[in-house]
Short mmCIF file of C-alpha atoms and ligand atoms in Angstrom, two decimals:
data_model
loop_
_atom_site.label_atom_id
_atom_site.label_comp_id
_atom_site.label_asym_id
_atom_site.label_seq_id
_atom_site.Cartn_x
_atom_site.Cartn_y
_atom_site.Cartn_z
CA MET A 1 -88.64 -33.69 165.05
CA ALA A 2 -89.02 -36.17 167.92
CA GLU A 3 -89.70 -39.76 166.90
CA PRO A 4 -93.27 -40.92 167.57
CA LYS A 5 -93.40 -42.86 170.83
CA ARG A 6 -93.68 -46.62 170.37
CA PRO A 7 -96.52 -48.34 172.20
CA GLU A 8 -95.67 -50.28 175.36
CA VAL A 9 -95.23 -53.95 174.56
CA ASP A 10 -94.60 -57.18 176.47
CA VAL A 11 -92.24 -58.47 173.81
CA ASP A 12 -91.14 -57.14 170.41
CA VAL A 13 -92.19 -60.15 168.36
CA VAL A 14 -94.80 -62.79 169.22
CA VAL A 15 -94.46 -65.93 167.15
CA VAL A 16 -97.44 -68.30 166.95
CA GLY A 17 -96.35 -71.90 166.41
CA ALA A 18 -93.16 -73.70 167.42
CA GLY A 19 -92.45 -75.58 164.19
CA GLY A 20 -89.63 -74.79 161.81
CA GLY A 21 -91.17 -71.54 160.57
CA GLY A 22 -91.82 -70.14 164.03
CA LEU A 23 -88.42 -71.05 165.43
CA ALA A 24 -86.66 -69.58 162.39
CA ALA A 25 -88.68 -66.37 162.75
CA ALA A 26 -87.76 -66.05 166.41
CA LEU A 27 -84.06 -66.65 165.69
CA ALA A 28 -84.01 -64.09 162.89
CA ALA A 29 -85.80 -61.54 165.08
CA THR A 30 -83.35 -61.98 167.95
CA ASP A 31 -80.39 -61.89 165.53
CA GLY A 32 -81.74 -58.46 164.58
CA GLY A 33 -81.78 -57.29 168.20
CA ALA A 34 -85.49 -57.81 168.94
CA THR A 35 -86.97 -59.82 171.80
CA ALA A 36 -89.17 -62.76 170.81
CA VAL A 37 -91.41 -65.39 172.37
CA VAL A 38 -92.82 -68.48 170.67
CA LEU A 39 -96.28 -69.71 171.67
CA GLU A 40 -97.19 -73.33 170.96
CA LYS A 41 -100.60 -74.81 171.69
CA GLU A 42 -99.52 -78.45 171.76
CA GLU A 43 -97.76 -80.31 174.56
CA ARG A 44 -94.54 -80.43 172.52
CA PRO A 45 -92.94 -78.10 170.00
CA GLY A 46 -92.21 -79.32 166.48
CA GLY A 47 -95.51 -79.53 164.60
CA ASN A 48 -95.26 -80.98 161.11
CA THR A 49 -91.60 -80.01 160.98
CA ALA A 50 -90.82 -82.76 163.49
CA ALA A 51 -92.71 -85.30 161.37
CA SER A 52 -90.88 -84.31 158.18
CA THR A 53 -87.59 -85.56 156.79
CA GLY A 54 -86.13 -82.11 157.50
CA SER A 55 -85.09 -81.56 153.87
CA VAL A 56 -84.58 -77.91 152.89
CA PRO A 57 -83.61 -76.75 149.39
CA GLY A 58 -80.71 -74.33 148.95
CA GLY A 59 -80.23 -73.21 145.35
CA GLY A 60 -76.53 -72.36 145.03
CA SER A 61 -75.29 -73.27 148.50
CA ARG A 62 -71.59 -73.46 149.24
CA TRP A 63 -71.85 -77.23 149.85
CA GLN A 64 -73.19 -77.65 146.32
CA ALA A 65 -70.23 -75.64 145.00
CA GLU A 66 -67.84 -77.85 147.02
CA ALA A 67 -69.50 -80.95 145.52
CA GLY A 68 -69.15 -79.51 142.00
CA ILE A 69 -72.91 -79.06 141.57
CA GLU A 70 -73.82 -76.02 139.49
CA ASP A 71 -76.90 -74.37 140.87
CA SER A 72 -78.42 -70.94 141.40
CA PRO A 73 -81.62 -69.28 142.64
CA ALA A 74 -82.71 -68.88 139.00
CA ARG A 75 -82.32 -72.61 138.37
CA LEU A 76 -84.21 -73.48 141.55
CA ALA A 77 -87.02 -71.06 140.60
CA ALA A 78 -87.21 -72.54 137.10
CA ASP A 79 -87.38 -76.08 138.53
CA LEU A 80 -90.14 -75.20 141.01
CA LEU A 81 -92.20 -73.48 138.32
CA ARG A 82 -91.74 -76.41 135.92
CA GLN A 83 -93.14 -78.78 138.55
CA SER A 84 -95.93 -76.47 139.72
CA GLY A 85 -97.09 -74.94 136.44
CA PRO A 86 -98.41 -71.37 136.50
CA HIS A 87 -99.92 -70.21 139.77
CA GLU A 88 -100.94 -67.27 141.92
CA ALA A 89 -97.75 -66.77 143.95
CA GLU A 90 -95.00 -66.80 141.32
CA ASP A 91 -93.30 -63.73 142.83
CA LEU A 92 -92.85 -65.77 145.99
CA VAL A 93 -91.02 -68.48 144.05
CA ARG A 94 -88.29 -65.99 143.15
CA VAL A 95 -88.19 -64.55 146.68
CA LEU A 96 -87.82 -68.00 148.24
CA ALA A 97 -85.32 -69.20 145.63
CA GLU A 98 -83.12 -66.15 146.37
CA ALA A 99 -83.45 -66.76 150.11
CA SER A 100 -82.84 -70.53 149.97
CA ALA A 101 -79.03 -70.88 150.00
CA PRO A 102 -78.54 -67.98 152.47
CA LEU A 103 -81.22 -69.65 154.63
CA VAL A 104 -79.36 -72.95 154.84
CA GLU A 105 -76.01 -71.21 155.36
CA TRP A 106 -77.50 -68.98 158.10
CA LEU A 107 -78.97 -71.98 159.94
CA VAL A 108 -75.71 -73.91 159.77
CA ASP A 109 -73.19 -71.10 160.30
CA THR A 110 -74.98 -68.81 162.72
CA HIS A 111 -77.10 -71.31 164.63
CA GLN A 112 -75.17 -74.59 164.27
CA VAL A 113 -78.14 -76.46 162.83
CA ASP A 114 -76.75 -79.70 161.39
CA LEU A 115 -77.86 -79.81 157.76
CA ARG A 116 -75.92 -81.67 155.06
CA LEU A 117 -76.32 -81.65 151.30
CA ILE A 118 -77.99 -84.86 150.07
CA THR A 119 -76.06 -86.10 147.04
CA ASP A 120 -77.13 -89.74 146.82
CA TYR A 121 -80.30 -88.91 144.88
CA LYS A 122 -82.22 -85.99 143.36
CA HIS A 123 -85.62 -85.18 144.79
CA VAL A 124 -88.96 -84.74 143.05
CA GLY A 125 -88.99 -81.52 141.02
CA HIS A 126 -85.25 -80.80 141.28
CA SER A 127 -82.82 -81.00 138.35
CA VAL A 128 -79.75 -81.16 140.63
CA PRO A 129 -79.15 -82.39 144.19
CA ARG A 130 -79.92 -79.37 146.39
CA LEU A 131 -81.78 -80.56 149.47
CA HIS A 132 -79.99 -80.16 152.80
CA ALA A 133 -81.15 -82.36 155.67
CA PRO A 134 -80.09 -83.57 159.13
CA PRO A 135 -77.77 -86.60 158.89
CA SER A 136 -80.61 -88.81 160.23
CA ARG A 137 -83.02 -87.24 157.67
CA LYS A 138 -85.47 -86.77 160.50
CA GLY A 139 -87.34 -83.54 161.19
CA HIS A 140 -87.03 -84.22 164.93
CA ALA A 141 -83.29 -83.54 164.64
CA LEU A 142 -83.94 -80.25 162.85
CA VAL A 143 -86.42 -79.20 165.55
CA ALA A 144 -84.01 -80.21 168.33
CA ASP A 145 -81.25 -78.05 166.79
CA LEU A 146 -83.62 -75.10 166.34
CA LEU A 147 -84.81 -75.38 169.96
CA ARG A 148 -81.23 -75.46 171.21
CA ALA A 149 -80.46 -72.37 169.14
CA ALA A 150 -83.60 -70.65 170.44
CA LYS A 151 -82.53 -71.34 174.02
CA ALA A 152 -79.07 -69.94 173.30
CA ALA A 153 -80.73 -66.80 171.88
CA ASP A 154 -82.92 -66.37 174.99
CA VAL A 155 -86.11 -67.09 173.08
CA GLU A 156 -88.79 -68.49 175.36
CA VAL A 157 -90.82 -71.31 173.80
CA LEU A 158 -94.06 -71.73 175.74
CA THR A 159 -95.96 -74.98 175.10
CA HIS A 160 -99.61 -75.62 176.14
CA THR A 161 -100.18 -72.02 175.05
CA PRO A 162 -102.96 -71.80 172.45
CA VAL A 163 -103.43 -68.43 170.80
CA GLU A 164 -107.15 -67.81 170.52
CA ARG A 165 -107.13 -64.68 168.37
CA LEU A 166 -105.21 -61.64 167.22
CA LEU A 167 -105.32 -58.36 169.12
CA VAL A 168 -106.35 -55.84 166.44
CA GLU A 169 -106.53 -52.07 166.99
CA ASN A 170 -107.41 -49.64 164.21
CA GLY A 171 -106.69 -52.23 161.56
CA ALA A 172 -103.21 -53.02 162.94
CA VAL A 173 -102.20 -56.22 164.72
CA ARG A 174 -100.85 -55.34 168.17
CA GLY A 175 -100.45 -58.76 169.79
CA VAL A 176 -102.39 -61.91 170.58
CA VAL A 177 -104.90 -63.25 173.07
CA VAL A 178 -103.97 -66.57 174.67
CA SER A 179 -106.73 -68.69 176.05
CA GLY A 180 -107.26 -72.10 177.50
CA ASN A 181 -103.90 -72.71 179.14
CA ARG A 182 -103.16 -73.00 182.86
CA SER A 183 -102.84 -69.19 183.22
CA GLY A 184 -106.37 -68.55 181.92
CA THR A 185 -106.93 -65.88 179.27
CA TYR A 186 -104.37 -63.11 178.81
CA THR A 187 -103.12 -60.66 176.22
CA LEU A 188 -99.57 -60.32 174.96
CA ARG A 189 -98.80 -56.99 173.32
CA SER A 190 -96.09 -56.83 170.68
CA HIS A 191 -94.79 -54.77 167.76
CA ALA A 192 -95.19 -57.70 165.41
CA VAL A 193 -96.90 -61.08 165.27
CA VAL A 194 -95.53 -63.86 163.07
CA LEU A 195 -98.14 -66.51 162.31
CA ALA A 196 -96.28 -69.77 161.79
CA ALA A 197 -99.16 -72.04 162.78
CA ASN A 198 -99.12 -74.12 159.56
CA GLY A 199 -102.14 -74.77 157.37
CA PHE A 200 -105.49 -76.51 157.71
CA GLY A 201 -104.77 -80.17 156.92
CA ALA A 202 -106.34 -81.25 160.23
CA ASP A 203 -109.57 -79.31 159.64
CA PRO A 204 -111.95 -81.35 157.44
CA GLU A 205 -114.28 -78.37 156.88
CA MET A 206 -111.50 -76.15 155.53
CA ILE A 207 -110.21 -79.05 153.41
CA ALA A 208 -113.69 -79.49 151.92
CA ARG A 209 -113.94 -75.74 151.28
CA PHE A 210 -110.48 -75.01 149.90
CA ALA A 211 -108.84 -78.29 148.85
CA PRO A 212 -111.62 -80.76 148.02
CA GLN A 213 -109.25 -82.98 146.01
CA ALA A 214 -107.56 -83.87 149.32
CA SER A 215 -110.84 -84.86 151.02
CA GLY A 216 -110.38 -88.55 150.20
CA LEU A 217 -106.87 -88.72 151.68
CA GLU A 218 -106.17 -89.66 155.27
CA TYR A 219 -104.44 -86.76 157.04
CA LEU A 220 -101.15 -87.89 158.55
CA GLY A 221 -99.58 -84.55 159.51
CA ALA A 222 -99.46 -82.95 162.95
CA HIS A 223 -102.70 -82.40 164.91
CA GLY A 224 -102.08 -78.68 165.38
CA SER A 225 -102.70 -77.72 161.72
CA THR A 226 -106.30 -76.71 162.29
CA GLY A 227 -106.26 -73.52 160.22
CA GLU A 228 -107.27 -70.91 162.78
CA ALA A 229 -104.47 -68.50 161.82
CA VAL A 230 -105.65 -68.56 158.21
CA ARG A 231 -109.21 -67.83 159.36
CA TRP A 232 -108.09 -64.86 161.53
CA LEU A 233 -106.31 -63.36 158.52
CA LEU A 234 -109.26 -63.88 156.18
CA ASP A 235 -111.39 -62.02 158.74
CA LEU A 236 -108.86 -59.16 158.51
CA GLY A 237 -109.31 -58.91 154.75
CA ALA A 238 -106.42 -61.09 153.56
CA THR A 239 -107.05 -63.25 150.51
CA MET A 240 -106.02 -66.80 149.66
CA ALA A 241 -103.70 -67.85 146.85
CA ASN A 242 -103.15 -71.37 145.50
CA GLU A 243 -105.79 -72.40 147.99
CA SER A 244 -106.40 -75.91 146.63
CA ALA A 245 -102.77 -77.10 146.55
CA PHE A 246 -101.36 -79.60 149.02
CA GLN A 247 -98.57 -82.10 149.69
CA GLY A 248 -99.81 -85.64 149.41
CA TYR A 249 -97.83 -88.82 149.87
CA ALA A 250 -98.57 -91.86 147.75
CA ALA A 251 -97.05 -94.51 149.98
CA VAL A 252 -97.27 -94.31 153.76
CA ALA A 253 -96.37 -97.74 155.15
CA SER A 254 -99.46 -99.39 156.60
CA PRO A 255 -100.03 -100.12 159.43
CA HIS A 256 -96.64 -98.67 160.48
CA GLY A 257 -97.52 -95.07 159.62
CA SER A 258 -94.04 -94.05 158.45
CA ILE A 259 -93.00 -92.90 155.01
CA THR A 260 -92.04 -95.57 152.48
CA SER A 261 -89.07 -93.60 151.19
CA TRP A 262 -89.74 -92.44 147.63
CA THR A 263 -86.11 -93.21 146.90
CA THR A 264 -87.25 -96.83 146.57
CA VAL A 265 -89.37 -95.72 143.62
CA GLU A 266 -86.79 -93.32 142.17
CA HIS A 267 -84.28 -96.18 142.07
CA GLY A 268 -86.74 -98.25 139.99
CA GLY A 269 -89.57 -99.40 142.29
CA ILE A 270 -93.23 -99.52 141.20
CA LEU A 271 -96.62 -99.29 142.90
CA ILE A 272 -99.17 -102.05 142.35
CA ASP A 273 -102.81 -102.52 143.31
CA GLY A 274 -104.53 -105.44 145.03
CA ASN A 275 -104.64 -107.37 141.73
CA GLY A 276 -100.91 -107.04 141.15
CA ALA A 277 -101.32 -104.43 138.36
CA ARG A 278 -99.37 -101.14 138.04
CA ILE A 279 -101.31 -98.05 139.10
CA GLY A 280 -99.73 -95.46 136.78
CA ASP A 281 -96.59 -93.42 136.13
CA GLU A 282 -94.92 -93.11 139.53
CA SER A 283 -92.43 -90.54 138.26
CA VAL A 284 -94.98 -87.70 138.73
CA GLY A 285 -93.67 -87.86 142.32
CA TYR A 286 -94.92 -88.97 145.69
CA SER A 287 -97.26 -86.02 146.12
CA GLY A 288 -98.89 -86.03 142.69
CA PHE A 289 -99.21 -89.81 142.67
CA ALA A 290 -101.22 -89.82 145.93
CA ALA A 291 -104.41 -88.89 144.04
CA GLU A 292 -103.96 -91.85 141.65
CA VAL A 293 -103.37 -94.22 144.54
CA SER A 294 -106.44 -92.89 146.37
CA ARG A 295 -108.61 -94.05 143.45
CA VAL A 296 -107.47 -97.65 143.99
CA PRO A 297 -109.62 -99.55 146.50
CA GLY A 298 -107.71 -100.89 149.52
CA PRO A 299 -104.00 -100.75 150.32
CA VAL A 300 -101.35 -100.93 147.59
CA HIS A 301 -97.78 -102.25 147.57
CA VAL A 302 -94.51 -100.55 146.70
CA VAL A 303 -92.36 -103.20 145.00
CA PHE A 304 -88.59 -102.84 144.69
CA ASP A 305 -85.62 -105.13 145.30
CA THR A 306 -83.19 -105.88 148.11
CA ARG A 307 -80.34 -103.83 146.52
CA ILE A 308 -82.59 -100.78 146.74
CA ARG A 309 -83.81 -101.77 150.21
CA ASP A 310 -80.29 -102.01 151.60
CA SER A 311 -79.05 -98.79 149.99
CA VAL A 312 -82.02 -96.73 151.22
CA ALA A 313 -81.83 -98.24 154.71
CA ALA A 314 -78.16 -97.26 154.88
CA HIS A 315 -79.00 -93.60 154.16
CA GLU A 316 -82.40 -93.01 155.72
CA GLU A 317 -83.06 -93.72 159.39
CA GLU A 318 -86.85 -93.75 159.07
CA PHE A 319 -86.69 -96.41 156.36
CA ALA A 320 -84.16 -98.39 158.43
CA ASP A 321 -86.65 -98.24 161.33
CA LEU A 322 -89.43 -99.50 159.06
CA LEU A 323 -87.21 -102.38 157.96
CA ALA A 324 -86.32 -103.22 161.57
CA ALA A 325 -90.02 -103.12 162.51
CA GLY A 326 -90.79 -105.78 159.86
CA GLY A 327 -92.50 -103.35 157.47
CA VAL A 328 -90.51 -104.46 154.41
CA LYS A 329 -91.26 -107.96 153.10
CA GLU A 330 -88.60 -109.93 151.21
CA ALA A 331 -89.36 -112.54 148.53
CA ALA A 332 -86.96 -114.75 146.57
CA ASP A 333 -88.97 -114.64 143.31
CA VAL A 334 -92.23 -113.49 141.73
CA ASN A 335 -94.31 -116.35 143.10
CA ALA A 336 -93.00 -115.84 146.62
CA LEU A 337 -93.66 -112.12 146.29
CA ALA A 338 -97.24 -112.72 145.09
CA ALA A 339 -97.85 -115.01 148.06
CA ALA A 340 -96.23 -112.59 150.53
CA ILE A 341 -98.36 -109.62 149.49
CA GLY A 342 -101.54 -111.53 148.57
CA VAL A 343 -101.87 -110.73 144.85
CA ASP A 344 -102.38 -112.87 141.77
CA GLY A 345 -99.03 -114.41 140.72
CA THR A 346 -99.74 -114.44 136.97
CA GLN A 347 -100.76 -110.78 136.94
CA LEU A 348 -97.78 -109.80 139.09
CA ALA A 349 -95.38 -111.66 136.78
CA ARG A 350 -96.86 -109.80 133.78
CA THR A 351 -96.58 -106.44 135.61
CA LEU A 352 -92.93 -107.03 136.50
CA GLU A 353 -92.10 -108.20 132.98
CA ILE A 354 -93.62 -105.05 131.40
CA ALA A 355 -91.79 -102.84 133.91
CA ARG A 356 -88.52 -104.70 133.22
CA ALA A 357 -88.85 -104.13 129.47
CA ALA A 358 -89.54 -100.43 130.01
CA ALA A 359 -86.68 -100.02 132.48
CA GLU A 360 -84.15 -101.63 130.15
CA GLY A 361 -85.50 -99.63 127.20
CA SER A 362 -86.67 -102.55 125.06
CA ALA A 363 -90.35 -101.44 125.07
CA PRO A 364 -92.15 -98.23 126.03
CA ASP A 365 -93.86 -98.19 129.40
CA PRO A 366 -97.66 -98.33 128.90
CA ALA A 367 -97.98 -95.87 131.83
CA GLY A 368 -95.48 -93.48 130.20
CA ARG A 369 -92.65 -93.66 132.74
CA THR A 370 -89.21 -92.95 131.28
CA GLU A 371 -86.99 -92.63 134.37
CA TRP A 372 -86.10 -95.93 135.98
CA GLY A 373 -83.24 -95.07 138.35
CA TRP A 374 -81.07 -98.14 138.67
CA GLY A 375 -82.88 -99.97 135.86
CA PRO A 376 -84.87 -103.23 135.98
CA LEU A 377 -85.72 -104.73 139.38
CA ARG A 378 -83.88 -107.95 140.23
CA ARG A 379 -84.59 -110.86 142.52
CA PRO A 380 -84.83 -111.03 145.53
CA TYR A 381 -87.71 -108.56 145.68
CA ALA A 382 -88.86 -106.35 148.52
CA ALA A 383 -92.29 -104.81 149.15
CA VAL A 384 -94.08 -102.45 151.52
CA ARG A 385 -97.87 -102.33 152.07
CA ALA A 386 -98.95 -98.70 151.82
CA ILE A 387 -101.80 -96.18 151.78
CA PRO A 388 -101.95 -92.64 150.31
CA ALA A 389 -102.11 -89.63 152.64
CA LEU A 390 -102.38 -85.86 152.96
CA PHE A 391 -99.30 -84.35 154.68
CA HIS A 392 -100.03 -80.65 154.64
CA THR A 393 -101.89 -77.93 152.77
CA GLN A 394 -100.05 -75.54 150.46
CA GLY A 395 -102.76 -72.88 150.08
CA GLY A 396 -102.63 -69.82 152.31
CA VAL A 397 -102.83 -66.06 152.46
CA ARG A 398 -100.97 -63.76 150.10
CA VAL A 399 -97.75 -62.29 151.52
CA ASP A 400 -95.10 -59.92 150.14
CA GLU A 401 -91.32 -60.34 149.91
CA HIS A 402 -90.94 -59.69 153.66
CA ALA A 403 -93.68 -62.22 154.53
CA ARG A 404 -96.02 -59.36 155.48
CA VAL A 405 -99.67 -60.37 155.13
CA LEU A 406 -101.37 -58.52 152.28
CA GLY A 407 -104.81 -57.03 152.81
CA PRO A 408 -106.92 -55.08 150.34
CA ASP A 409 -104.75 -51.94 150.82
CA GLY A 410 -101.29 -53.50 151.02
CA PRO A 411 -99.50 -55.03 154.02
CA VAL A 412 -101.66 -55.34 157.15
CA PRO A 413 -99.59 -53.55 159.82
CA GLY A 414 -97.98 -55.76 162.44
CA VAL A 415 -98.60 -59.24 161.02
CA TYR A 416 -96.52 -61.74 159.05
CA ALA A 417 -97.25 -65.26 157.81
CA ALA A 418 -94.83 -68.15 157.29
CA GLY A 419 -95.12 -71.77 156.21
CA GLY A 420 -98.59 -73.21 155.80
CA VAL A 421 -100.35 -69.98 156.82
CA ALA A 422 -98.96 -68.29 153.70
CA ALA A 423 -99.63 -69.15 150.07
CA GLY A 424 -97.40 -71.98 148.91
CA VAL A 425 -95.45 -72.31 145.69
CA SER A 426 -96.75 -75.73 144.60
CA GLY A 427 -99.24 -74.80 141.93
CA ARG A 428 -102.87 -73.83 142.04
CA GLU A 429 -104.44 -77.13 143.00
CA GLY A 430 -103.85 -80.76 143.84
CA GLY A 431 -100.66 -82.49 144.87
CA SER A 432 -98.75 -82.79 141.61
CA GLY A 433 -97.17 -79.30 141.70
CA TYR A 434 -95.31 -80.03 144.92
CA SER A 435 -91.51 -80.24 144.74
CA SER A 436 -89.63 -81.83 147.64
CA GLY A 437 -88.72 -79.23 150.21
CA ASN A 438 -91.45 -76.71 149.30
CA GLY A 439 -92.98 -77.08 152.76
CA LEU A 440 -89.87 -76.27 154.75
CA LEU A 441 -88.63 -73.68 152.25
CA ALA A 442 -91.82 -71.68 152.81
CA ALA A 443 -91.76 -72.31 156.57
CA LEU A 444 -88.10 -71.59 157.34
CA GLY A 445 -87.61 -69.12 154.47
CA LEU A 446 -90.62 -66.93 155.19
CA GLY A 447 -89.95 -67.30 158.93
CA MET A 448 -86.43 -65.95 158.45
CA LEU A 449 -87.62 -63.09 156.24
CA ALA A 450 -90.44 -62.21 158.66
CA GLY A 451 -88.21 -62.22 161.73
CA ARG A 452 -85.56 -60.10 160.01
CA HIS A 453 -88.06 -57.54 158.77
CA ALA A 454 -89.89 -57.35 162.09
CA ALA A 455 -86.59 -56.62 163.87
CA ALA A 456 -85.40 -54.19 161.19
CA VAL A 457 -88.48 -51.97 161.37
CA LEU A 458 -87.91 -51.61 165.12
CA GLY A 459 -84.59 -49.98 164.27
C1 LIG B 1 -94.44 -86.88 157.15
C2 LIG B 1 -94.09 -85.54 156.57
C3 LIG B 1 -92.90 -85.38 155.88
C4 LIG B 1 -92.56 -84.13 155.35
N1 LIG B 1 -91.32 -83.97 154.78
C5 LIG B 1 -90.94 -82.74 154.37
C6 LIG B 1 -89.61 -82.46 153.92
O1 LIG B 1 -88.71 -83.30 154.01
N2 LIG B 1 -89.32 -81.24 153.42
C7 LIG B 1 -90.26 -80.25 153.40
O2 LIG B 1 -89.96 -79.16 152.94
N3 LIG B 1 -91.50 -80.44 153.91
C8 LIG B 1 -91.86 -81.64 154.40
N4 LIG B 1 -93.10 -81.81 154.93
C9 LIG B 1 -93.95 -80.63 155.10
C10 LIG B 1 -93.40 -79.79 156.26
O3 LIG B 1 -93.28 -80.61 157.41
C11 LIG B 1 -94.26 -78.58 156.56
O4 LIG B 1 -94.56 -77.88 155.39
C12 LIG B 1 -93.51 -77.66 157.51
O5 LIG B 1 -93.05 -78.40 158.62
C13 LIG B 1 -94.38 -76.54 157.98
O6 LIG B 1 -93.68 -75.84 158.98
P1 LIG B 1 -94.42 -74.79 159.87
O7 LIG B 1 -93.44 -74.23 160.81
O8 LIG B 1 -95.14 -73.84 158.97
O9 LIG B 1 -95.54 -75.63 160.62
P2 LIG B 1 -95.40 -76.73 161.76
O10 LIG B 1 -94.06 -77.32 161.81
O11 LIG B 1 -96.57 -77.65 161.63
O12 LIG B 1 -95.57 -75.85 163.07
C14 LIG B 1 -96.76 -75.15 163.32
C15 LIG B 1 -97.02 -75.17 164.82
O13 LIG B 1 -98.04 -74.21 165.13
C16 LIG B 1 -98.82 -74.72 166.19
N5 LIG B 1 -100.09 -73.99 166.25
C17 LIG B 1 -101.11 -74.05 165.36
N6 LIG B 1 -102.12 -73.23 165.77
C18 LIG B 1 -101.71 -72.64 166.91
C19 LIG B 1 -102.33 -71.73 167.83
N7 LIG B 1 -103.58 -71.25 167.63
N8 LIG B 1 -101.63 -71.35 168.92
C20 LIG B 1 -100.37 -71.83 169.16
N9 LIG B 1 -99.76 -72.73 168.35
C21 LIG B 1 -100.42 -73.12 167.24
C22 LIG B 1 -98.95 -76.18 165.83
O14 LIG B 1 -99.34 -76.95 166.93
C23 LIG B 1 -97.54 -76.51 165.32
O15 LIG B 1 -96.71 -77.00 166.34
C24 LIG B 1 -93.47 -83.04 155.49
C25 LIG B 1 -94.68 -83.21 156.17
C26 LIG B 1 -94.99 -84.44 156.73
C27 LIG B 1 -96.27 -84.58 157.51
#
């Protein structure tokens, strides 16, 4: 019997969004022999991926084996579930854990993306070092490598190209409608559409509706995360999972706007309020702790010491930049520190004394913290003024193991979701279920799976 004729298309795979998820999807599709184009509404590609530290988990990668680190997809899945607690996308945890090491190896080996295993510290939620990041630990470097690879694979990345809606015929997605760019409104027909447009962190109405716990946090992710792709899919009958989860960040340097590396805290640093008192147990992680910090009026301070400052600056470019920009204060002793950050010296001395006793194990920490990294802080001290923030949403539509969007009757033909458009694996609600790397794992991992599947079904 003759094969049914395929519809005429402009391109095999249309990818919406030129962040990590979209670029990975396009690369996987072209690896599989399909043609792909990436449409980006902003002036520049990169989205939240460019703002990130570019850290991607790989559970059982060959670099871990070389470093003598025992890891596996099962261990990664167990770690993620321990951090997140039970949730509505647990199948996806196993899918992404299985995909994680092959994902990192594919990016490095096939597309020469420069990712290196981070061994100098473990990240929030992970029982072994398993995050792989650009040497600079800057998402810009990851995006630059992905764009270079896309160019080499003949993938066109069109910026200033906002997708207005999906082209839907008889319940199947057949392409997209672009509107508002210099070429006016036009339709692009395709066999598959991969929605890699991230979540809805920049849309206050969707935040209020789906993730009200994040309403009090200032959004510091990319402007493009306005949630339209999620809304198109809900209109098609898709349903949300883990809709109230998000990645927060407890300590964005203020007014500098860059991350105060959480390594400062993992090595023994603490967060204090405007009176010089501890805020709580920082070891819940930078995302979970954001909610606690948001309950404190006014900016807070991250307090650590100059050993920690110098070590982190040597490994993390963004922190080194913050230091160079004058964002890290140094103080010879407690009184100088109190004066430098404007808090009560007596209270600060008491706070540091209690933390010292807990860190050296001579008294339990009243806040319950048991992990103190390098132990008690020592003079000279260092401190960063900080505010809590929302980085991205982790709730999205349900997808299957190929990143196909699920409607009421199974996969909706022709459409995939990656990254923030899809349900995340960081628990049902709030920021505390987020493990480091969950954002990029879902973006790059689902992007890779979507692109591969979209190309495979073309034959
Ligand atoms: C400061 C910061 C640090 C972070 N650090 C990490 C980290 O180290 N590891 C980690 O795993 N996660 C991290 N995250 C989260 C991570 O950046 C995101 O989860 C991830 O980048 C999402 O990738 P994405 O491809 O889905 O979306 P993005 O990278 O945001 O890309 C989506 C793109 O789609 C475009 N778009 C949206 N709508 C449309 C439309 N209608 N038409 C055309 N284009 C559209 C957007 O403009 C955007 O460019 C961090 C986030 C922030 C803000």
